């Protein structure tokens, strides 16, 4: 994840704040973004408390409930832990890749073990997939940072609570120019294909070492837009039931373009967490981390282009001076592909006079569980924190109000006098019943043992607090 340096080194000023209604600034309002709608939501979303599921992790980044009912927790340093159906965290890890994973920095680190996905038929075939960071492989450009593996493993034949590390099959190597923007999510879609999010290569502005030129000459760089030479800046999709080492779905939009055939959607900066709606039309919701000004949520369509580094949110990104957007920019590629705007755009605290939301948007899930009927169909997501050096993650809902930007409200967490204090929100998880979990730590990097996982449960003393901002309030920064 974590938003290590990308978010930090490059968004250091963005912290943030509270929920309220989000509003996408239009192109015409860009020069006066503080006029965007920050009115308060009229909302009583339900009562939410956080109930501790398990603790003692370092920096939990994802959790999957297996077909056996157990929870499998991905801890960034390289371990997958098991929580049994009684809620007991088992001593024996399911998988331990710490010897393979590169040395991680104790703070602000986006590398490590980043994602886990069970094959849809895992109960029968024991196949699962992970995505993790290793030292730069031989043959990669010498000035690059590291290499990532997308690997398949199998469950141990004799002990179903342990992986057989001898079964590793590396399906894909991704050489990363910089240490940040590693994406991370690995998940199966309703189509049975495996999806993986890849960042733009890191650094800042989508420029510098390893950032290729694209069609948009006004901004340097452009792995997000470049679609011929590497997979960076994309969500990819592969068929792990065909081919060697995998097959390419015939309708991948670049399926005939050697070298980038895996591409499913492009124009992304760092799609760290994304998920499919298990209901509705099974839409793919991805939170794409912003740089200095805007965080966003996109609904990802096959072949879609989400704008980076032409746009950050709906703003015209300026790679030469990232905090000063350009006055105008294209809304489509030269081939006529539209640059698709987000469904949610949230400002950083210091963004152009806004009283913003936070550092690093954390993608979650469309709520389809049974505990909070009023949240059914809402997209639940978070902000990692508001200030880089202090844990203050927040949870939000985005509701489709019928076309246009979704309405965003903050979920007030009761049981703790610490509604937005004390936790970095690293990720969310969803169990097989559709209920949601929040994965947290109290330090910004992969060190210590403050990692905790909470289940979102109803609270009897719920008190919804929509926002700390008032309409029209402006930052003084
Ligand atoms: Ca360019
Ligand atoms: Ca690309
Ligand atoms: Ca975008």
Coordinates of C-alpha atoms and ligand atoms in Angstrom, one line a residue:
X1 CA 0.0 0.0 0.0
X2 CA 0.6 2.1 1.5
X3 CA 0.9 5.0 0.6
X4 CA 4.3 5.4 1.1
X5 CA 6.1 7.7 -0.4
X6 CA 4.0 8.4 -3.2
X7 CA 1.5 9.8 -1.2
X8 CA 3.7 11.2 1.1
X9 CA 6.5 12.5 -0.7
X10 CA 4.2 13.8 -3.2
X11 CA 1.1 14.7 -1.4
X12 CA 2.6 15.7 1.7
X13 CA 0.4 18.5 2.1
X14 CA -2.7 16.8 1.7
X15 CA -4.4 15.7 4.7
X16 CA -7.8 16.0 5.3
X17 CA -10.9 15.9 6.6
X18 CA -14.3 15.0 6.9
X19 CA -17.2 13.9 5.0
X20 CA -19.6 16.0 3.3
X21 CA -21.0 15.9 0.0
X22 CA -18.5 15.7 -2.7
X23 CA -18.9 17.5 -5.8
X24 CA -17.0 17.2 -9.0
X25 CA -15.7 20.5 -9.9
X26 CA -16.5 21.1 -13.5
X27 CA -14.0 22.3 -16.0
X28 CA -15.5 25.7 -15.9
X29 CA -15.2 25.9 -12.1
X30 CA -11.6 24.8 -12.0
X31 CA -10.4 28.3 -11.5
X32 CA -12.7 28.7 -8.6
X33 CA -12.8 25.3 -7.1
X34 CA -13.6 26.6 -3.7
X35 CA -17.0 27.3 -5.1
X36 CA -17.7 23.6 -5.5
X37 CA -20.5 22.2 -3.4
X38 CA -19.4 21.3 0.1
X39 CA -22.9 21.4 1.5
X40 CA -23.7 19.0 4.3
X41 CA -25.3 15.7 3.6
X42 CA -28.8 15.2 4.8
X43 CA -28.2 11.8 6.0
X44 CA -28.7 9.2 8.7
X45 CA -26.8 6.4 7.3
X46 CA -27.1 3.9 10.1
X47 CA -25.2 3.0 13.2
X48 CA -21.7 1.7 12.8
X49 CA -19.3 0.5 15.4
X50 CA -15.9 -1.2 14.9
X51 CA -15.7 -4.6 16.6
X52 CA -12.2 -6.0 16.9
X53 CA -11.7 -9.2 14.9
X54 CA -7.9 -9.7 15.4
X55 CA -4.8 -7.8 16.2
X56 CA -1.0 -8.1 16.4
X57 CA -0.4 -7.6 12.7
X58 CA 2.2 -5.3 11.3
X59 CA 0.4 -3.6 8.4
X60 CA -2.6 -5.6 7.2
X61 CA -3.3 -4.7 3.5
X62 CA -6.0 -7.2 2.6
X63 CA -8.1 -10.0 3.9
X64 CA -10.0 -12.7 2.1
X65 CA -12.5 -15.2 3.5
X66 CA -11.8 -18.5 2.0
X67 CA -14.4 -21.1 1.1
X68 CA -13.5 -22.8 4.4
X69 CA -14.9 -19.8 6.2
X70 CA -11.4 -18.8 7.6
X71 CA -10.0 -15.3 7.0
X72 CA -6.7 -15.0 5.3
X73 CA -4.9 -11.8 6.2
X74 CA -2.2 -10.3 4.0
X75 CA 0.4 -8.5 6.2
X76 CA 2.7 -6.2 4.2
X77 CA 6.1 -7.6 5.4
X78 CA 5.2 -10.9 3.6
X79 CA 3.0 -13.1 5.7
X80 CA -0.5 -14.5 5.2
X81 CA -2.1 -15.3 8.5
X82 CA -5.1 -17.3 9.2
X83 CA -8.0 -16.4 11.5
X84 CA -10.2 -19.5 12.1
X85 CA -13.9 -19.5 12.2
X86 CA -14.0 -19.1 15.9
X87 CA -12.0 -15.8 15.5
X88 CA -8.7 -17.2 16.7
X89 CA -5.6 -16.0 15.0
X90 CA -3.5 -19.1 14.3
X91 CA 0.3 -19.1 15.1
X92 CA 1.2 -20.9 11.9
X93 CA 1.2 -18.6 8.9
X94 CA -0.5 -19.8 5.8
X95 CA 2.3 -18.4 3.7
X96 CA 5.6 -16.7 4.6
X97 CA 7.4 -14.8 1.8
X98 CA 9.6 -12.7 4.0
X99 CA 12.8 -14.3 2.7
X100 CA 11.8 -13.4 -0.9
X101 CA 10.5 -9.9 -0.4
X102 CA 12.9 -7.1 -0.6
X103 CA 14.0 -5.1 2.4
X104 CA 11.2 -2.7 3.3
X105 CA 11.5 0.7 4.9
X106 CA 10.0 0.9 8.4
X107 CA 7.8 3.9 7.3
X108 CA 6.2 5.1 4.2
X109 CA 6.6 1.9 2.2
X110 CA 4.4 0.8 -0.7
X111 CA 6.2 -2.4 -1.5
X112 CA 5.8 -5.8 0.2
X113 CA 3.1 -8.4 0.0
X114 CA 0.3 -6.5 -1.6
X115 CA -2.5 -8.8 -2.7
X116 CA -4.0 -12.3 -2.5
X117 CA -6.7 -14.0 -4.5
X118 CA -8.2 -17.5 -4.1
X119 CA -9.1 -19.3 -7.3
X120 CA -12.9 -19.4 -7.6
X121 CA -12.6 -23.2 -7.3
X122 CA -10.0 -23.0 -4.5
X123 CA -11.9 -25.5 -2.3
X124 CA -11.3 -28.2 -5.0
X125 CA -8.0 -27.1 -6.6
X126 CA -6.1 -25.3 -3.8
X127 CA -4.8 -22.7 -6.3
X128 CA -4.2 -19.1 -5.1
X129 CA -2.4 -16.0 -6.3
X130 CA -0.2 -13.4 -4.7
X131 CA 1.4 -10.1 -5.7
X132 CA 4.7 -9.0 -4.0
X133 CA 7.9 -7.0 -4.3
X134 CA 11.3 -8.5 -4.7
X135 CA 14.8 -7.0 -5.4
X136 CA 15.3 -5.9 -8.9
X137 CA 15.8 -8.9 -11.2
X138 CA 18.8 -9.3 -13.4
X139 CA 18.2 -7.9 -16.8
X140 CA 15.9 -5.1 -15.6
X141 CA 17.1 -1.5 -16.2
X142 CA 19.8 -0.9 -13.6
X143 CA 18.3 2.4 -12.5
X144 CA 15.0 0.8 -11.6
X145 CA 13.8 0.3 -8.0
X146 CA 12.5 -3.3 -7.8
X147 CA 10.6 -6.1 -9.5
X148 CA 7.2 -7.5 -8.6
X149 CA 5.9 -11.0 -9.0
X150 CA 2.4 -12.2 -9.7
X151 CA 2.7 -15.8 -8.6
X152 CA 0.6 -18.8 -8.2
X153 CA 0.9 -21.2 -5.3
X154 CA -1.0 -24.2 -4.2
X155 CA -2.3 -25.2 -0.8
X156 CA -0.3 -27.9 0.9
X157 CA -1.7 -31.3 0.1
X158 CA -1.4 -32.6 3.6
X159 CA -2.1 -29.4 5.6
X160 CA -4.9 -27.2 4.2
X161 CA -3.8 -24.4 6.6
X162 CA -0.5 -24.0 4.9
X163 CA 0.7 -23.1 1.4
X164 CA 3.1 -25.4 -0.4
X165 CA 5.9 -22.9 -1.2
X166 CA 7.5 -25.5 -3.5
X167 CA 4.6 -25.0 -5.9
X168 CA 5.3 -21.3 -6.8
X169 CA 4.8 -20.5 -10.4
X170 CA 5.8 -16.9 -11.3
X171 CA 3.2 -15.8 -13.9
X172 CA 4.3 -12.2 -14.5
X173 CA 7.3 -10.0 -13.7
X174 CA 6.8 -6.3 -13.5
X175 CA 9.9 -4.1 -13.2
X176 CA 9.2 -0.9 -11.3
X177 CA 11.1 2.3 -12.0
X178 CA 10.4 3.8 -8.6
X179 CA 9.5 2.4 -5.2
X180 CA 6.0 3.9 -5.0
X181 CA 2.7 3.4 -6.9
X182 CA 2.6 -0.3 -6.9
X183 CA -1.1 -0.8 -7.1
X184 CA -1.7 -4.1 -5.3
X185 CA -5.2 -5.5 -5.5
X186 CA -5.5 -8.9 -7.0
X187 CA -9.0 -10.3 -7.4
X188 CA -11.1 -12.5 -9.6
X189 CA -13.9 -10.8 -11.5
X190 CA -17.4 -12.2 -12.0
X191 CA -16.1 -13.3 -15.4
X192 CA -13.6 -15.7 -13.8
X193 CA -10.6 -13.7 -14.9
X194 CA -7.8 -12.5 -12.6
X195 CA -7.5 -8.7 -12.3
X196 CA -4.4 -6.9 -11.0
X197 CA -3.9 -3.1 -10.4
X198 CA -0.5 -1.7 -11.5
X199 CA 0.6 1.9 -10.7
X200 CA 2.2 4.3 -13.1
X201 CA 5.7 3.4 -12.1
X202 CA 6.0 5.8 -9.3
X203 CA 8.0 9.0 -8.5
X204 CA 5.8 12.0 -9.2
X205 CA 3.9 13.5 -12.1
X206 CA 4.2 10.2 -14.1
X207 CA 7.6 11.5 -15.3
X208 CA 11.2 10.6 -14.9
X209 CA 13.1 7.3 -15.1
X210 CA 10.9 4.6 -16.7
X211 CA 8.1 6.9 -17.6
X212 CA 7.5 6.7 -21.3
X213 CA 6.4 9.5 -23.6
X214 CA 2.7 9.2 -24.7
X215 CA 0.4 11.0 -27.1
X216 CA 0.0 14.0 -24.8
X217 CA 3.0 16.1 -25.4
X218 CA 2.0 19.0 -23.2
X219 CA 2.9 16.9 -20.1
X220 CA 6.1 15.0 -19.9
X221 CA 5.9 11.3 -19.3
X222 CA 2.8 9.2 -19.4
X223 CA 2.8 5.5 -18.4
X224 CA -0.9 6.1 -17.7
X225 CA -1.6 6.9 -21.3
X226 CA 1.2 5.0 -23.1
X227 CA -0.4 1.8 -24.4
X228 CA 2.3 0.1 -26.4
X229 CA 5.4 -0.8 -24.3
X230 CA 4.5 -1.5 -20.7
X231 CA 1.7 -2.4 -18.4
X232 CA 2.2 0.4 -16.0
X233 CA -0.7 2.7 -15.2
X234 CA -3.3 0.0 -15.9
X235 CA -5.5 -2.6 -14.5
X236 CA -4.7 -5.9 -16.2
X237 CA -6.8 -9.0 -16.7
X238 CA -5.6 -12.5 -17.4
X239 CA -7.1 -16.0 -17.8
X240 CA -5.3 -18.3 -15.4
X241 CA -7.2 -21.3 -16.6
X242 CA -5.8 -21.2 -20.1
X243 CA -2.5 -20.8 -21.7
X244 CA 1.1 -20.9 -20.5
X245 CA 1.7 -19.2 -18.1
X246 CA -1.8 -17.7 -18.7
X247 CA -4.2 -16.8 -21.4
X248 CA -5.4 -13.4 -22.7
X249 CA -9.2 -12.9 -22.6
X250 CA -10.1 -12.4 -26.3
X251 CA -12.0 -9.2 -25.5
X252 CA -9.1 -7.4 -23.7
X253 CA -9.0 -4.2 -25.8
X254 CA -5.3 -4.5 -26.5
X255 CA -5.4 -8.3 -27.0
X256 CA -3.6 -8.0 -30.3
X257 CA -0.9 -5.7 -29.1
X258 CA 2.1 -7.7 -28.1
X259 CA 3.6 -6.7 -24.8
X260 CA 0.5 -5.0 -23.4
X261 CA -2.2 -7.7 -24.2
X262 CA -3.1 -8.0 -20.5
X263 CA -4.4 -4.5 -20.3
X264 CA -8.0 -4.1 -19.2
X265 CA -8.2 -0.3 -18.5
X266 CA -5.6 2.5 -18.6
X267 CA -5.0 6.1 -17.5
X268 CA -4.5 5.1 -13.8
X269 CA -2.0 6.5 -11.4
X270 CA -2.1 4.0 -8.5
X271 CA -5.2 1.8 -8.3
X272 CA -4.1 0.4 -4.9
X273 CA -7.5 -1.0 -3.9
X274 CA -10.5 -2.0 -6.1
X275 CA -13.4 -4.4 -6.0
X276 CA -16.3 -5.7 -7.9
X277 CA -19.8 -5.0 -6.7
X278 CA -21.2 -8.5 -5.7
X279 CA -24.7 -7.2 -6.6
X280 CA -26.1 -4.8 -9.1
X281 CA -24.3 -5.0 -12.4
X282 CA -21.1 -6.3 -10.8
X283 CA -19.4 -3.0 -11.6
X284 CA -15.7 -2.6 -10.8
X285 CA -15.0 0.3 -8.4
X286 CA -11.4 1.5 -8.2
X287 CA -10.0 4.2 -6.0
X288 CA -7.1 5.9 -7.8
X289 CA -4.8 7.7 -5.5
X290 CA -4.2 11.3 -6.5
X291 CA -1.0 13.4 -6.3
X292 CA -1.2 16.9 -4.9
X293 CA -4.8 18.0 -5.4
X294 CA -7.5 15.3 -6.0
X295 CA -8.3 11.8 -4.9
X296 CA -10.8 9.9 -7.0
X297 CA -13.1 6.8 -7.4
X298 CA -13.7 5.4 -10.9
X299 CA -16.1 2.8 -12.2
X300 CA -13.8 0.8 -14.5
X301 CA -15.1 -0.3 -17.8
X302 CA -13.3 -2.7 -20.2
X303 CA -11.0 -0.6 -22.4
X304 CA -11.7 2.5 -20.4
X305 CA -9.1 5.3 -20.1
X306 CA -9.3 7.2 -16.7
X307 CA -7.2 10.2 -17.7
X308 CA -3.9 10.2 -15.8
X309 CA -1.6 12.1 -16.4
X310 CA -3.7 14.4 -18.6
X311 CA -6.1 14.8 -15.7
X312 CA -6.0 14.5 -11.9
X313 CA -9.6 14.1 -10.9
X314 CA -11.4 16.3 -13.4
X315 CA -8.6 18.9 -13.2
X316 CA -6.1 19.4 -16.0
X317 CA -2.9 18.1 -14.6
X318 CA 0.3 20.1 -15.0
X319 CA 3.3 17.8 -14.9
X320 CA 5.6 20.8 -14.7
X321 CA 3.9 22.3 -11.7
X322 CA 1.6 19.9 -10.1
X323 CA -0.2 22.3 -7.8
X324 CA -1.1 24.6 -10.7
X325 CA -3.5 22.9 -13.0
X326 CA -3.5 23.8 -16.7
X327 CA -6.4 25.9 -17.9
X328 CA -7.5 23.3 -20.4
X329 CA -6.8 19.8 -21.6
X330 CA -8.2 17.2 -24.0
X331 CA -11.3 15.1 -23.0
X332 CA -10.3 12.3 -25.3
X333 CA -7.2 10.7 -26.9
X334 CA -6.3 11.3 -30.5
X335 CA -8.0 8.0 -31.3
X336 CA -11.2 9.3 -29.9
X337 CA -11.2 7.3 -26.6
X338 CA -12.8 9.4 -23.9
X339 CA -10.9 10.2 -20.7
X340 CA -13.5 9.0 -18.3
X341 CA -14.2 11.2 -15.3
X342 CA -14.5 9.7 -11.8
X343 CA -17.7 9.2 -9.9
X344 CA -16.1 10.7 -6.8
X345 CA -13.4 13.5 -6.6
X346 CA -12.3 14.6 -3.2
X347 CA -9.9 17.5 -2.5
X348 CA -6.9 17.3 -0.2
X349 CA -7.1 19.7 2.7
X350 CA -4.8 22.2 1.1
X351 CA -6.1 21.9 -2.4
X352 CA -6.7 25.3 -3.8
X353 CA -8.4 26.6 -0.7
X354 CA -10.5 23.6 0.0
X355 CA -11.1 22.1 3.4
X356 CA -10.1 18.7 2.0
X357 CA -10.5 15.1 2.9
X358 CA -7.2 13.3 3.4
X359 CA -4.1 11.6 2.2
X360 CA -4.5 8.6 0.0
X361 CA -7.9 7.4 -0.9
X362 CA -8.5 3.7 0.1
X363 CA -10.9 1.8 -2.1
X364 CA -13.5 -0.4 -0.4
X365 CA -16.6 -2.2 -1.4
X366 CA -20.2 -1.7 -2.4
X367 CA -22.2 -2.7 0.6
X368 CA -24.3 -5.8 0.0
X369 CA -24.4 -7.2 3.6
X370 CA -27.4 -7.6 5.8
X371 CA -26.6 -5.4 8.8
X372 CA -27.0 -2.0 7.4
X373 CA -30.0 -2.0 5.1
X374 CA -29.7 1.8 4.6
X375 CA -26.2 1.3 3.1
X376 CA -27.3 -1.2 0.5
X377 CA -25.7 -0.3 -2.7
X378 CA -23.5 2.4 -1.3
X379 CA -19.8 2.3 -2.0
X380 CA -17.8 2.3 1.3
X381 CA -14.3 3.6 1.1
X382 CA -11.8 5.5 3.2
X383 CA -9.0 7.9 3.6
X384 CA -5.7 6.6 4.9
X385 CA -5.2 9.5 7.2
X386 CA -5.5 13.3 7.3
X387 CA -1.9 14.1 8.3
X388 CA 0.9 12.0 7.2
X389 CA 2.5 11.7 10.7
X390 CA -0.6 11.1 12.7
X391 CA -3.1 8.2 12.3
X392 CA -6.5 9.7 11.5
X393 CA -8.2 7.5 8.9
X394 CA -11.8 8.1 8.0
X395 CA -14.6 6.0 6.4
X396 CA -17.0 7.3 3.8
X397 CA -20.0 6.3 1.7
X398 CA -20.6 7.3 -1.8
X399 CA -24.2 7.0 -3.0
X400 CA -25.4 7.2 -6.6
X401 CA -27.9 10.0 -6.6
X402 CA -28.9 9.3 -10.1
X403 CA -26.3 10.4 -12.7
X404 CA -23.3 12.6 -12.1
X405 CA -21.0 12.5 -9.1
X406 CA -22.0 10.4 -6.2
X407 CA -22.9 12.0 -2.9
X408 CA -20.3 11.4 -0.3
X409 CA -20.9 11.2 3.5
X410 CA -18.6 10.3 6.3
X411 CA -19.5 7.3 8.4
X412 CA -19.2 8.2 12.0
X413 CA -17.7 5.4 14.0
X414 CA -19.1 5.1 17.5
X415 CA -17.5 3.0 20.1
X416 CA -14.6 5.0 20.3
X417 CA -14.1 8.4 21.2
X418 CA -11.7 8.3 18.4
X419 CA -13.9 8.8 15.5
X420 CA -11.0 9.8 13.3
X421 CA -8.2 9.4 15.6
X422 CA -5.7 6.6 16.3
X423 CA -5.9 4.6 13.1
X424 CA -4.4 4.6 9.6
X425 CA -7.0 2.9 7.4
X426 CA -5.0 0.6 5.1
X427 CA -7.8 -1.3 3.4
X428 CA -11.2 -2.8 3.7
X429 CA -12.3 -6.4 3.3
X430 CA -15.6 -8.1 2.6
X431 CA -16.7 -11.5 3.8
X432 CA -18.7 -14.1 2.0
X433 CA -21.9 -12.6 3.5
X434 CA -21.1 -9.2 2.2
X435 CA -20.2 -7.7 5.6
X436 CA -17.2 -5.3 5.8
X437 CA -14.0 -5.1 7.7
X438 CA -11.5 -2.3 8.3
X439 CA -7.8 -3.0 8.2
X440 CA -5.8 -0.6 10.3
X441 CA -2.5 0.2 11.9
X442 CA -1.2 2.9 14.2
X443 CA 2.0 3.5 12.4
X444 CA 2.5 4.6 8.8
X445 CA 4.7 1.8 7.6
X446 CA 5.5 -1.9 7.9
X447 CA 6.9 -1.9 11.4
X448 CA 5.6 -2.8 14.8
X449 CA 2.6 -4.9 15.7
X450 CA -0.2 -2.3 15.9
X451 CA -2.1 -3.8 13.0
X452 CA -5.8 -4.5 13.9
X453 CA -8.8 -5.7 11.9
X454 CA -12.2 -4.6 12.8
X455 CA -15.6 -5.7 11.7
X456 CA -18.2 -3.0 11.0
X457 CA -21.2 -3.8 13.2
X458 CA -24.4 -1.9 14.2
X459 CA -24.1 0.4 17.2
X460 CA -26.9 1.1 19.5
X461 CA -25.7 4.5 20.4
X462 CA -25.1 5.6 16.9
X463 CA -24.6 9.2 16.2
X464 CA -24.1 10.2 12.7
X465 CA -21.8 13.2 12.3
X466 CA -21.8 14.2 8.7
X467 CA -19.0 16.6 8.7
X468 CA -16.8 19.0 10.5
X469 CA -16.9 21.5 7.8
X470 CA -19.5 24.0 7.0
X471 CA -20.7 24.9 3.6
X472 CA -18.5 27.4 2.0
X473 CA -15.7 27.1 4.5
X474 CA -12.4 27.6 3.0
X475 CA -9.0 26.6 4.1
X476 CA -6.5 29.3 5.0
X477 CA -3.6 27.6 3.5
Ligands
LIG1 CA1 3.1 13.0 -22.2
LIG2 CA1 0.7 2.1 -19.7
LIG3 CA1 -8.5 9.8 -13.4

